[in-house]
PDB file of C-alpha atoms in Angstrom:
ATOM      1  CA  UNK V   1     -11.551  32.340 -29.915  1.00  0.00           C
ATOM      2  CA  UNK V   2     -14.829  30.317 -29.955  1.00  0.00           C
ATOM      3  CA  UNK V   3     -13.040  27.230 -30.642  1.00  0.00           C
ATOM      4  CA  UNK V   4     -10.684  28.048 -27.893  1.00  0.00           C
ATOM      5  CA  UNK V   5     -13.492  28.414 -25.542  1.00  0.00           C
ATOM      6  CA  UNK V   6     -15.089  25.214 -26.497  1.00  0.00           C
ATOM      7  CA  UNK V   7     -11.955  23.244 -26.138  1.00  0.00           C
ATOM      8  CA  UNK V   8     -11.424  24.698 -22.757  1.00  0.00           C
ATOM      9  CA  UNK V   9     -15.048  24.033 -21.826  1.00  0.00           C
ATOM     10  CA  UNK V  10     -14.705  20.145 -22.971  1.00  0.00           C
ATOM     11  CA  UNK V  11     -11.521  20.013 -20.800  1.00  0.00           C
ATOM     12  CA  UNK V  12     -13.177  21.557 -17.774  1.00  0.00           C
ATOM     13  CA  UNK V  13     -16.224  19.257 -18.066  1.00  0.00           C
ATOM     14  CA  UNK V  14     -13.595  16.139 -18.702  1.00  0.00           C
ATOM     15  CA  UNK V  15     -11.869  17.171 -15.405  1.00  0.00           C
ATOM     16  CA  UNK V  16     -15.039  17.481 -13.542  1.00  0.00           C
ATOM     17  CA  UNK V  17     -16.207  14.276 -14.635  1.00  0.00           C
ATOM     18  CA  UNK V  18     -12.911  12.456 -13.965  1.00  0.00           C
ATOM     19  CA  UNK V  19     -12.745  13.954 -10.247  1.00  0.00           C
ATOM     20  CA  UNK V  20     -16.298  12.715  -9.860  1.00  0.00           C
ATOM     21  CA  UNK V  21     -15.257   9.316 -10.878  1.00  0.00           C
ATOM     22  CA  UNK V  22     -12.138   9.273  -8.960  1.00  0.00           C
ATOM     23  CA  UNK V  23     -14.255  10.208  -5.723  1.00  0.00           C
ATOM     24  CA  UNK V  24     -16.732   7.499  -6.506  1.00  0.00           C
ATOM     25  CA  UNK V  25     -14.146   4.774  -6.973  1.00  0.00           C
ATOM     26  CA  UNK V  26     -12.458   6.015  -3.735  1.00  0.00           C
ATOM     27  CA  UNK V  27     -15.747   5.735  -1.815  1.00  0.00           C
ATOM     28  CA  UNK V  28     -16.360   2.166  -3.323  1.00  0.00           C
ATOM     29  CA  UNK V  29     -12.912   1.060  -2.219  1.00  0.00           C
ATOM     30  CA  UNK V  30     -12.993   2.825   1.240  1.00  0.00           C
ATOM     31  CA  UNK V  31     -16.443   2.185   1.974  1.00  0.00           C
ATOM     32  CA  UNK V  32     -15.385  -1.008   4.004  1.00  0.00           C
ATOM     33  CA  UNK V  33     -12.431   0.568   5.989  1.00  0.00           C
ATOM     34  CA  UNK V  34     -14.398   1.512   8.920  1.00  0.00           C
ATOM     35  CA  UNK V  35     -15.942  -2.108   9.194  1.00  0.00           C
ATOM     36  CA  UNK V  36     -12.350  -3.534   8.616  1.00  0.00           C
ATOM     37  CA  UNK V  37     -10.690  -1.458  11.169  1.00  0.00           C
ATOM     38  CA  UNK V  38     -13.453  -1.584  13.845  1.00  0.00           C
ATOM     39  CA  UNK V  39     -14.223  -5.290  13.451  1.00  0.00           C
ATOM     40  CA  UNK V  40     -10.044  -5.854  14.004  1.00  0.00           C
ATOM     41  CA  UNK V  41     -10.055  -3.577  17.023  1.00  0.00           C
ATOM     42  CA  UNK V  42     -12.395  -4.555  19.900  1.00  0.00           C
ATOM     43  CA  UNK V  43     -11.400  -2.234  22.938  1.00  0.00           C
ATOM     44  CA  UNK V  44     -11.115  -3.083  26.430  1.00  0.00           C
ATOM     45  CA  UNK V  45     -13.808  -2.755  28.926  1.00  0.00           C
ATOM     46  CA  UNK V  46     -13.727  -0.263  31.553  1.00  0.00           C
ATOM     47  CA  UNK V  47     -13.899   3.669  31.938  1.00  0.00           C
ATOM     48  CA  UNK V  48     -11.553   4.270  29.117  1.00  0.00           C
ATOM     49  CA  UNK V  49     -13.379   2.210  26.618  1.00  0.00           C
ATOM     50  CA  UNK V  50     -15.679   4.934  25.357  1.00  0.00           C
ATOM     51  CA  UNK V  51     -12.638   7.171  24.604  1.00  0.00           C
ATOM     52  CA  UNK V  52     -10.676   4.560  22.952  1.00  0.00           C
ATOM     53  CA  UNK V  53     -13.655   3.735  21.034  1.00  0.00           C
ATOM     54  CA  UNK V  54     -13.996   7.309  19.621  1.00  0.00           C
ATOM     55  CA  UNK V  55     -10.337   7.465  18.646  1.00  0.00           C
ATOM     56  CA  UNK V  56     -10.889   4.419  16.658  1.00  0.00           C
ATOM     57  CA  UNK V  57     -13.878   5.827  15.064  1.00  0.00           C
ATOM     58  CA  UNK V  58     -12.058   9.049  14.139  1.00  0.00           C
ATOM     59  CA  UNK V  59      -8.934   7.157  12.845  1.00  0.00           C
ATOM     60  CA  UNK V  60     -11.229   5.115  10.535  1.00  0.00           C
ATOM     61  CA  UNK V  61     -13.058   8.070   9.351  1.00  0.00           C
ATOM     62  CA  UNK V  62      -9.838   9.924   8.494  1.00  0.00           C
ATOM     63  CA  UNK V  63      -8.397   6.978   6.616  1.00  0.00           C
ATOM     64  CA  UNK V  64     -11.560   7.047   4.354  1.00  0.00           C
ATOM     65  CA  UNK V  65     -11.167  10.961   4.099  1.00  0.00           C
ATOM     66  CA  UNK V  66      -7.418  10.598   3.028  1.00  0.00           C
ATOM     67  CA  UNK V  67      -8.334   7.731   0.655  1.00  0.00           C
ATOM     68  CA  UNK V  68     -10.954  10.001  -1.040  1.00  0.00           C
ATOM     69  CA  UNK V  69      -9.211  13.359  -1.127  1.00  0.00           C
ATOM     70  CA  UNK V  70      -5.450  12.646  -0.121  1.00  0.00           C
ATOM     71  CA  UNK V  71      -3.662  13.953   2.798  1.00  0.00           C
ATOM     72  CA  UNK V  72      -3.067  17.589   1.591  1.00  0.00           C
ATOM     73  CA  UNK V  73      -6.504  18.374   0.642  1.00  0.00           C
ATOM     74  CA  UNK V  74      -8.200  16.795   3.742  1.00  0.00           C
ATOM     75  CA  UNK V  75      -9.096  19.048   6.339  1.00  0.00           C
ATOM     76  CA  UNK V  76      -9.943  18.525  10.197  1.00  0.00           C
ATOM     77  CA  UNK V  77     -13.092  20.504   9.807  1.00  0.00           C
ATOM     78  CA  UNK V  78     -14.376  17.896   7.009  1.00  0.00           C
ATOM     79  CA  UNK V  79     -13.247  15.211   9.262  1.00  0.00           C
ATOM     80  CA  UNK V  80     -15.077  16.738  12.225  1.00  0.00           C
ATOM     81  CA  UNK V  81     -18.183  17.269  10.138  1.00  0.00           C
ATOM     82  CA  UNK V  82     -18.345  13.413   9.243  1.00  0.00           C
ATOM     83  CA  UNK V  83     -17.990  12.619  12.801  1.00  0.00           C
ATOM     84  CA  UNK V  84     -20.601  15.002  13.751  1.00  0.00           C
ATOM     85  CA  UNK V  85     -18.095  16.633  16.077  1.00  0.00           C
ATOM     86  CA  UNK V  86     -16.597  20.151  16.603  1.00  0.00           C
ATOM     87  CA  UNK V  87     -12.993  20.603  15.464  1.00  0.00           C
ATOM     88  CA  UNK V  88     -12.307  20.970  19.242  1.00  0.00           C
ATOM     89  CA  UNK V  89     -13.896  17.601  19.750  1.00  0.00           C
ATOM     90  CA  UNK V  90     -11.332  15.927  17.311  1.00  0.00           C
ATOM     91  CA  UNK V  91      -8.454  17.783  18.559  1.00  0.00           C
ATOM     92  CA  UNK V  92      -9.322  16.552  22.066  1.00  0.00           C
ATOM     93  CA  UNK V  93      -8.394  13.129  20.928  1.00  0.00           C
ATOM     94  CA  UNK V  94      -5.559  14.036  18.332  1.00  0.00           C
ATOM     95  CA  UNK V  95      -3.276  17.108  18.565  1.00  0.00           C
ATOM     96  CA  UNK V  96      -3.102  17.611  14.737  1.00  0.00           C
ATOM     97  CA  UNK V  97      -3.609  16.170  11.398  1.00  0.00           C
ATOM     98  CA  UNK V  98      -0.179  14.707  11.153  1.00  0.00           C
ATOM     99  CA  UNK V  99      -0.702  12.696  14.338  1.00  0.00           C
ATOM    100  CA  UNK V 100      -3.769  11.371  12.719  1.00  0.00           C
ATOM    101  CA  UNK V 101      -1.717  10.535   9.620  1.00  0.00           C
ATOM    102  CA  UNK V 102       0.740   8.366  11.740  1.00  0.00           C
ATOM    103  CA  UNK V 103      -2.263   6.583  13.038  1.00  0.00           C
ATOM    104  CA  UNK V 104      -3.762   5.959   9.709  1.00  0.00           C
ATOM    105  CA  UNK V 105      -0.429   4.747   8.328  1.00  0.00           C
ATOM    106  CA  UNK V 106      -0.262   2.081  10.931  1.00  0.00           C
ATOM    107  CA  UNK V 107      -3.584   0.606   9.893  1.00  0.00           C
ATOM    108  CA  UNK V 108      -2.379  -1.172   6.836  1.00  0.00           C
ATOM    109  CA  UNK V 109       0.900  -2.421   8.642  1.00  0.00           C
ATOM    110  CA  UNK V 110      -0.653  -3.918  11.612  1.00  0.00           C
ATOM    111  CA  UNK V 111      -3.446  -5.497   9.379  1.00  0.00           C
ATOM    112  CA  UNK V 112      -0.783  -7.147   7.040  1.00  0.00           C
ATOM    113  CA  UNK V 113       1.389  -8.162   9.908  1.00  0.00           C
ATOM    114  CA  UNK V 114      -1.392  -9.834  11.874  1.00  0.00           C
ATOM    115  CA  UNK V 115      -2.718 -11.429   8.543  1.00  0.00           C
ATOM    116  CA  UNK V 116       0.725 -12.783   8.040  1.00  0.00           C
ATOM    117  CA  UNK V 117       1.298 -14.121  11.413  1.00  0.00           C
ATOM    118  CA  UNK V 118      -1.977 -16.330  10.932  1.00  0.00           C
ATOM    119  CA  UNK V 119      -0.798 -17.816   7.601  1.00  0.00           C
ATOM    120  CA  UNK V 120       2.539 -18.563   8.766  1.00  0.00           C
ATOM    121  CA  UNK V 121       4.329 -17.798   5.335  1.00  0.00           C
ATOM    122  CA  UNK V 122       7.743 -19.053   5.479  1.00  0.00           C
ATOM    123  CA  UNK V 123       9.218 -18.313   2.089  1.00  0.00           C
ATOM    124  CA  UNK V 124       9.414 -15.118   0.039  1.00  0.00           C
ATOM    125  CA  UNK V 125       7.119 -16.265  -2.708  1.00  0.00           C
ATOM    126  CA  UNK V 126       4.496 -17.514  -0.364  1.00  0.00           C
ATOM    127  CA  UNK V 127       4.787 -14.481   1.820  1.00  0.00           C
ATOM    128  CA  UNK V 128       4.395 -12.090  -1.282  1.00  0.00           C
ATOM    129  CA  UNK V 129       1.314 -13.865  -2.389  1.00  0.00           C
ATOM    130  CA  UNK V 130      -0.216 -13.786   0.709  1.00  0.00           C
ATOM    131  CA  UNK V 131       0.399  -9.890   0.932  1.00  0.00           C
ATOM    132  CA  UNK V 132      -1.230  -9.787  -2.533  1.00  0.00           C
ATOM    133  CA  UNK V 133      -4.091 -11.754  -1.105  1.00  0.00           C
ATOM    134  CA  UNK V 134      -4.516  -9.507   1.915  1.00  0.00           C
ATOM    135  CA  UNK V 135      -4.532  -6.428  -0.472  1.00  0.00           C
ATOM    136  CA  UNK V 136      -7.294  -7.879  -2.646  1.00  0.00           C
ATOM    137  CA  UNK V 137      -9.068  -8.606   0.266  1.00  0.00           C
ATOM    138  CA  UNK V 138      -8.844  -5.066   1.885  1.00  0.00           C
ATOM    139  CA  UNK V 139      -9.188  -2.798  -0.980  1.00  0.00           C
ATOM    140  CA  UNK V 140      -9.929   0.251   1.195  1.00  0.00           C
ATOM    141  CA  UNK V 141      -6.723  -0.099   3.093  1.00  0.00           C
ATOM    142  CA  UNK V 142      -4.781  -0.708  -0.376  1.00  0.00           C
ATOM    143  CA  UNK V 143      -6.360   2.244  -2.127  1.00  0.00           C
ATOM    144  CA  UNK V 144      -5.084   4.359   0.952  1.00  0.00           C
ATOM    145  CA  UNK V 145      -1.761   3.124   0.591  1.00  0.00           C
ATOM    146  CA  UNK V 146      -1.429   3.864  -3.213  1.00  0.00           C
ATOM    147  CA  UNK V 147      -2.848   7.306  -2.629  1.00  0.00           C
ATOM    148  CA  UNK V 148      -0.677   8.343   0.268  1.00  0.00           C
ATOM    149  CA  UNK V 149       2.450   6.668  -1.120  1.00  0.00           C
ATOM    150  CA  UNK V 150       1.842   8.928  -4.345  1.00  0.00           C
ATOM    151  CA  UNK V 151       1.420  11.946  -2.544  1.00  0.00           C
ATOM    152  CA  UNK V 152       4.352  11.392  -0.140  1.00  0.00           C
ATOM    153  CA  UNK V 153       6.660  11.520  -3.031  1.00  0.00           C
ATOM    154  CA  UNK V 154       7.270  15.178  -2.076  1.00  0.00           C
ATOM    155  CA  UNK V 155      10.223  15.017   0.484  1.00  0.00           C
ATOM    156  CA  UNK V 156       8.186  17.702   2.526  1.00  0.00           C
ATOM    157  CA  UNK V 157       5.332  15.599   2.964  1.00  0.00           C
ATOM    158  CA  UNK V 158       5.016  14.379   6.509  1.00  0.00           C
ATOM    159  CA  UNK V 159       4.670  10.891   5.396  1.00  0.00           C
ATOM    160  CA  UNK V 160       7.769  10.604   3.065  1.00  0.00           C
ATOM    161  CA  UNK V 161      10.205   9.247   5.612  1.00  0.00           C
ATOM    162  CA  UNK V 162       7.577   6.721   6.735  1.00  0.00           C
ATOM    163  CA  UNK V 163       7.395   5.178   3.153  1.00  0.00           C
ATOM    164  CA  UNK V 164      11.316   5.540   2.751  1.00  0.00           C
ATOM    165  CA  UNK V 165      11.561   3.247   5.730  1.00  0.00           C
ATOM    166  CA  UNK V 166       8.659   1.102   4.437  1.00  0.00           C
ATOM    167  CA  UNK V 167      10.474   0.273   1.311  1.00  0.00           C
ATOM    168  CA  UNK V 168      13.825  -0.410   3.213  1.00  0.00           C
ATOM    169  CA  UNK V 169      11.949  -2.767   5.385  1.00  0.00           C
ATOM    170  CA  UNK V 170      10.072  -4.452   2.292  1.00  0.00           C
ATOM    171  CA  UNK V 171      13.630  -4.846   0.620  1.00  0.00           C
ATOM    172  CA  UNK V 172      14.791  -6.790   3.496  1.00  0.00           C
ATOM    173  CA  UNK V 173      11.629  -8.924   3.783  1.00  0.00           C
ATOM    174  CA  UNK V 174      11.571  -9.482   0.256  1.00  0.00           C
ATOM    175  CA  UNK V 175      15.253 -10.614  -0.013  1.00  0.00           C
ATOM    176  CA  UNK V 176      15.401 -14.464  -0.439  1.00  0.00           C
ATOM    177  CA  UNK V 177      17.693 -15.486   2.568  1.00  0.00           C
ATOM    178  CA  UNK V 178      18.552 -19.107   1.159  1.00  0.00           C
ATOM    179  CA  UNK V 179      22.107 -19.818   0.322  1.00  0.00           C
ATOM    180  CA  UNK V 180      20.947 -20.954  -3.120  1.00  0.00           C
ATOM    181  CA  UNK V 181      19.360 -17.512  -3.994  1.00  0.00           C
ATOM    182  CA  UNK V 182      22.660 -15.855  -5.273  1.00  0.00           C
ATOM    183  CA  UNK V 183      24.285 -19.119  -6.422  1.00  0.00           C
ATOM    184  CA  UNK V 184      21.310 -19.667  -8.910  1.00  0.00           C
ATOM    185  CA  UNK V 185      20.745 -16.183  -9.944  1.00  0.00           C
ATOM    186  CA  UNK V 186      22.231 -14.959 -13.368  1.00  0.00           C
ATOM    187  CA  UNK V 187      25.349 -13.027 -13.198  1.00  0.00           C
ATOM    188  CA  UNK V 188      24.656  -9.459 -12.816  1.00  0.00           C
ATOM    189  CA  UNK V 189      21.276 -10.083 -11.226  1.00  0.00           C
ATOM    190  CA  UNK V 190      21.657 -10.134  -7.612  1.00  0.00           C
ATOM    191  CA  UNK V 191      19.186 -11.529  -5.011  1.00  0.00           C
ATOM    192  CA  UNK V 192      18.653  -7.814  -3.945  1.00  0.00           C
ATOM    193  CA  UNK V 193      17.629  -6.827  -7.532  1.00  0.00           C
ATOM    194  CA  UNK V 194      15.193 -10.000  -7.884  1.00  0.00           C
ATOM    195  CA  UNK V 195      13.614  -8.367  -4.180  1.00  0.00           C
ATOM    196  CA  UNK V 196      13.454  -4.937  -5.944  1.00  0.00           C
ATOM    197  CA  UNK V 197      11.720  -6.082  -8.794  1.00  0.00           C
ATOM    198  CA  UNK V 198       9.375  -8.414  -6.591  1.00  0.00           C
ATOM    199  CA  UNK V 199       8.312  -5.361  -4.810  1.00  0.00           C
ATOM    200  CA  UNK V 200       7.754  -3.342  -7.869  1.00  0.00           C
ATOM    201  CA  UNK V 201       5.572  -6.100  -9.299  1.00  0.00           C
ATOM    202  CA  UNK V 202       3.413  -6.188  -6.025  1.00  0.00           C
ATOM    203  CA  UNK V 203       2.863  -2.503  -6.044  1.00  0.00           C
ATOM    204  CA  UNK V 204       2.394  -2.087  -9.778  1.00  0.00           C
ATOM    205  CA  UNK V 205      -0.287  -4.729  -9.910  1.00  0.00           C
ATOM    206  CA  UNK V 206      -2.126  -3.003  -6.921  1.00  0.00           C
ATOM    207  CA  UNK V 207      -2.111   0.254  -8.983  1.00  0.00           C
ATOM    208  CA  UNK V 208      -3.309  -1.735 -12.012  1.00  0.00           C
ATOM    209  CA  UNK V 209      -6.076  -3.249 -10.240  1.00  0.00           C
ATOM    210  CA  UNK V 210      -7.522   0.183  -9.478  1.00  0.00           C
ATOM    211  CA  UNK V 211      -8.329   0.250 -13.097  1.00  0.00           C
ATOM    212  CA  UNK V 212      -8.813  -3.394 -14.168  1.00  0.00           C
ATOM    213  CA  UNK V 213     -11.356  -5.041 -12.150  1.00  0.00           C
ATOM    214  CA  UNK V 214     -10.641  -8.264 -13.997  1.00  0.00           C
ATOM    215  CA  UNK V 215      -6.905  -8.491 -12.931  1.00  0.00           C
ATOM    216  CA  UNK V 216      -6.237 -11.403 -10.299  1.00  0.00           C
ATOM    217  CA  UNK V 217      -3.350  -9.735  -8.303  1.00  0.00           C
ATOM    218  CA  UNK V 218      -2.580 -12.999  -6.597  1.00  0.00           C
ATOM    219  CA  UNK V 219      -2.229 -15.114  -9.777  1.00  0.00           C
ATOM    220  CA  UNK V 220      -0.262 -12.298 -11.218  1.00  0.00           C
ATOM    221  CA  UNK V 221       2.282 -12.342  -8.230  1.00  0.00           C
ATOM    222  CA  UNK V 222       2.574 -15.982  -8.324  1.00  0.00           C
ATOM    223  CA  UNK V 223       3.362 -16.083 -11.913  1.00  0.00           C
ATOM    224  CA  UNK V 224       6.309 -13.697 -11.188  1.00  0.00           C
ATOM    225  CA  UNK V 225       7.858 -15.814  -8.515  1.00  0.00           C
ATOM    226  CA  UNK V 226       7.387 -18.842 -10.729  1.00  0.00           C
ATOM    227  CA  UNK V 227       9.252 -17.056 -13.517  1.00  0.00           C
ATOM    228  CA  UNK V 228      12.114 -16.192 -11.051  1.00  0.00           C
ATOM    229  CA  UNK V 229      12.306 -20.032  -9.842  1.00  0.00           C
ATOM    230  CA  UNK V 230      12.246 -21.043 -13.517  1.00  0.00           C
ATOM    231  CA  UNK V 231      15.079 -18.603 -14.450  1.00  0.00           C
ATOM    232  CA  UNK V 232      17.065 -19.921 -11.559  1.00  0.00           C
ATOM    233  CA  UNK V 233      16.601 -23.687 -12.582  1.00  0.00           C
ATOM    234  CA  UNK V 234      17.682 -22.831 -16.105  1.00  0.00           C
ATOM    235  CA  UNK V 235      20.645 -20.887 -14.949  1.00  0.00           C
ATOM    236  CA  UNK V 236      21.785 -23.524 -12.522  1.00  0.00           C
ATOM    237  CA  UNK V 237      21.626 -26.101 -15.424  1.00  0.00           C
ATOM    238  CA  UNK V 238      23.476 -24.001 -18.145  1.00  0.00           C
ATOM    239  CA  UNK V 239      26.143 -21.947 -16.233  1.00  0.00           C
ATOM    240  CA  UNK V 240      29.511 -22.490 -17.460  1.00  0.00           C
ATOM    241  CA  UNK V 241      32.784 -22.536 -15.653  1.00  0.00           C
ATOM    242  CA  UNK V 242      33.518 -18.847 -16.526  1.00  0.00           C
ATOM    243  CA  UNK V 243      30.333 -17.836 -14.734  1.00  0.00           C
ATOM    244  CA  UNK V 244      31.426 -19.676 -11.572  1.00  0.00           C
ATOM    245  CA  UNK V 245      34.629 -18.055 -11.858  1.00  0.00           C
ATOM    246  CA  UNK V 246      33.293 -14.670 -12.425  1.00  0.00           C
ATOM    247  CA  UNK V 247      30.724 -15.137  -9.499  1.00  0.00           C
ATOM    248  CA  UNK V 248      33.760 -16.218  -6.879  1.00  0.00           C
ATOM    249  CA  UNK V 249      35.638 -13.387  -8.149  1.00  0.00           C
ATOM    250  CA  UNK V 250      32.642 -11.085  -7.252  1.00  0.00           C
ATOM    251  CA  UNK V 251      32.371 -12.713  -3.830  1.00  0.00           C
ATOM    252  CA  UNK V 252      35.973 -12.006  -3.246  1.00  0.00           C
ATOM    253  CA  UNK V 253      35.602  -8.392  -4.023  1.00  0.00           C
TER     254      UNK V 253
END
């Protein structure tokens, strides 16, 4: 009995210590969320400026809260406390927590889209590298995305449909549109499969980065697409007539 109590006590201490570590890491990663968001969103001048500014402040604070505690364990009461408002004051700007979630999810999407529009990435490999670079430079938004995407696996989660659409769009955006993409891929490895693997590499590396400060995500993403290019070059040089015939048969099907 004494041993059982000791083991349980040790597990409880480990759980509390792990929880504190997770919160510390989340705070470190999300500490710049407010600065990132507010710096990128300067409101218009005029009578509505104050209200828009307050909405942006609430969205930024909600993003930090969701990244620290997850959506399910975040409360409007805690958000109001952080904003030094009453819950009624927060609800004046947002009808409920789900409306806030929609706004928060748009943070990363708009930030990535704005960034890519400035770097003019044309091919898939360059675009993937720049997305990785953006994620590395905006760790708060990246941590937020990772936490919410894991939580939204539950089909009843209000963000589940968002992530379903996100990965559908990512599949299309990561698909190499070049005519040689299919021709130079090994038999049985479609351009769609390469796109799926590219997304998995990108997301997996961002997750590892939360545990490995030494990991260069941009370099690793680059390495993946160099491997893809090398495999395609090798395949195009060594494929035999039977491979071409098989591929043509697949195209006819």
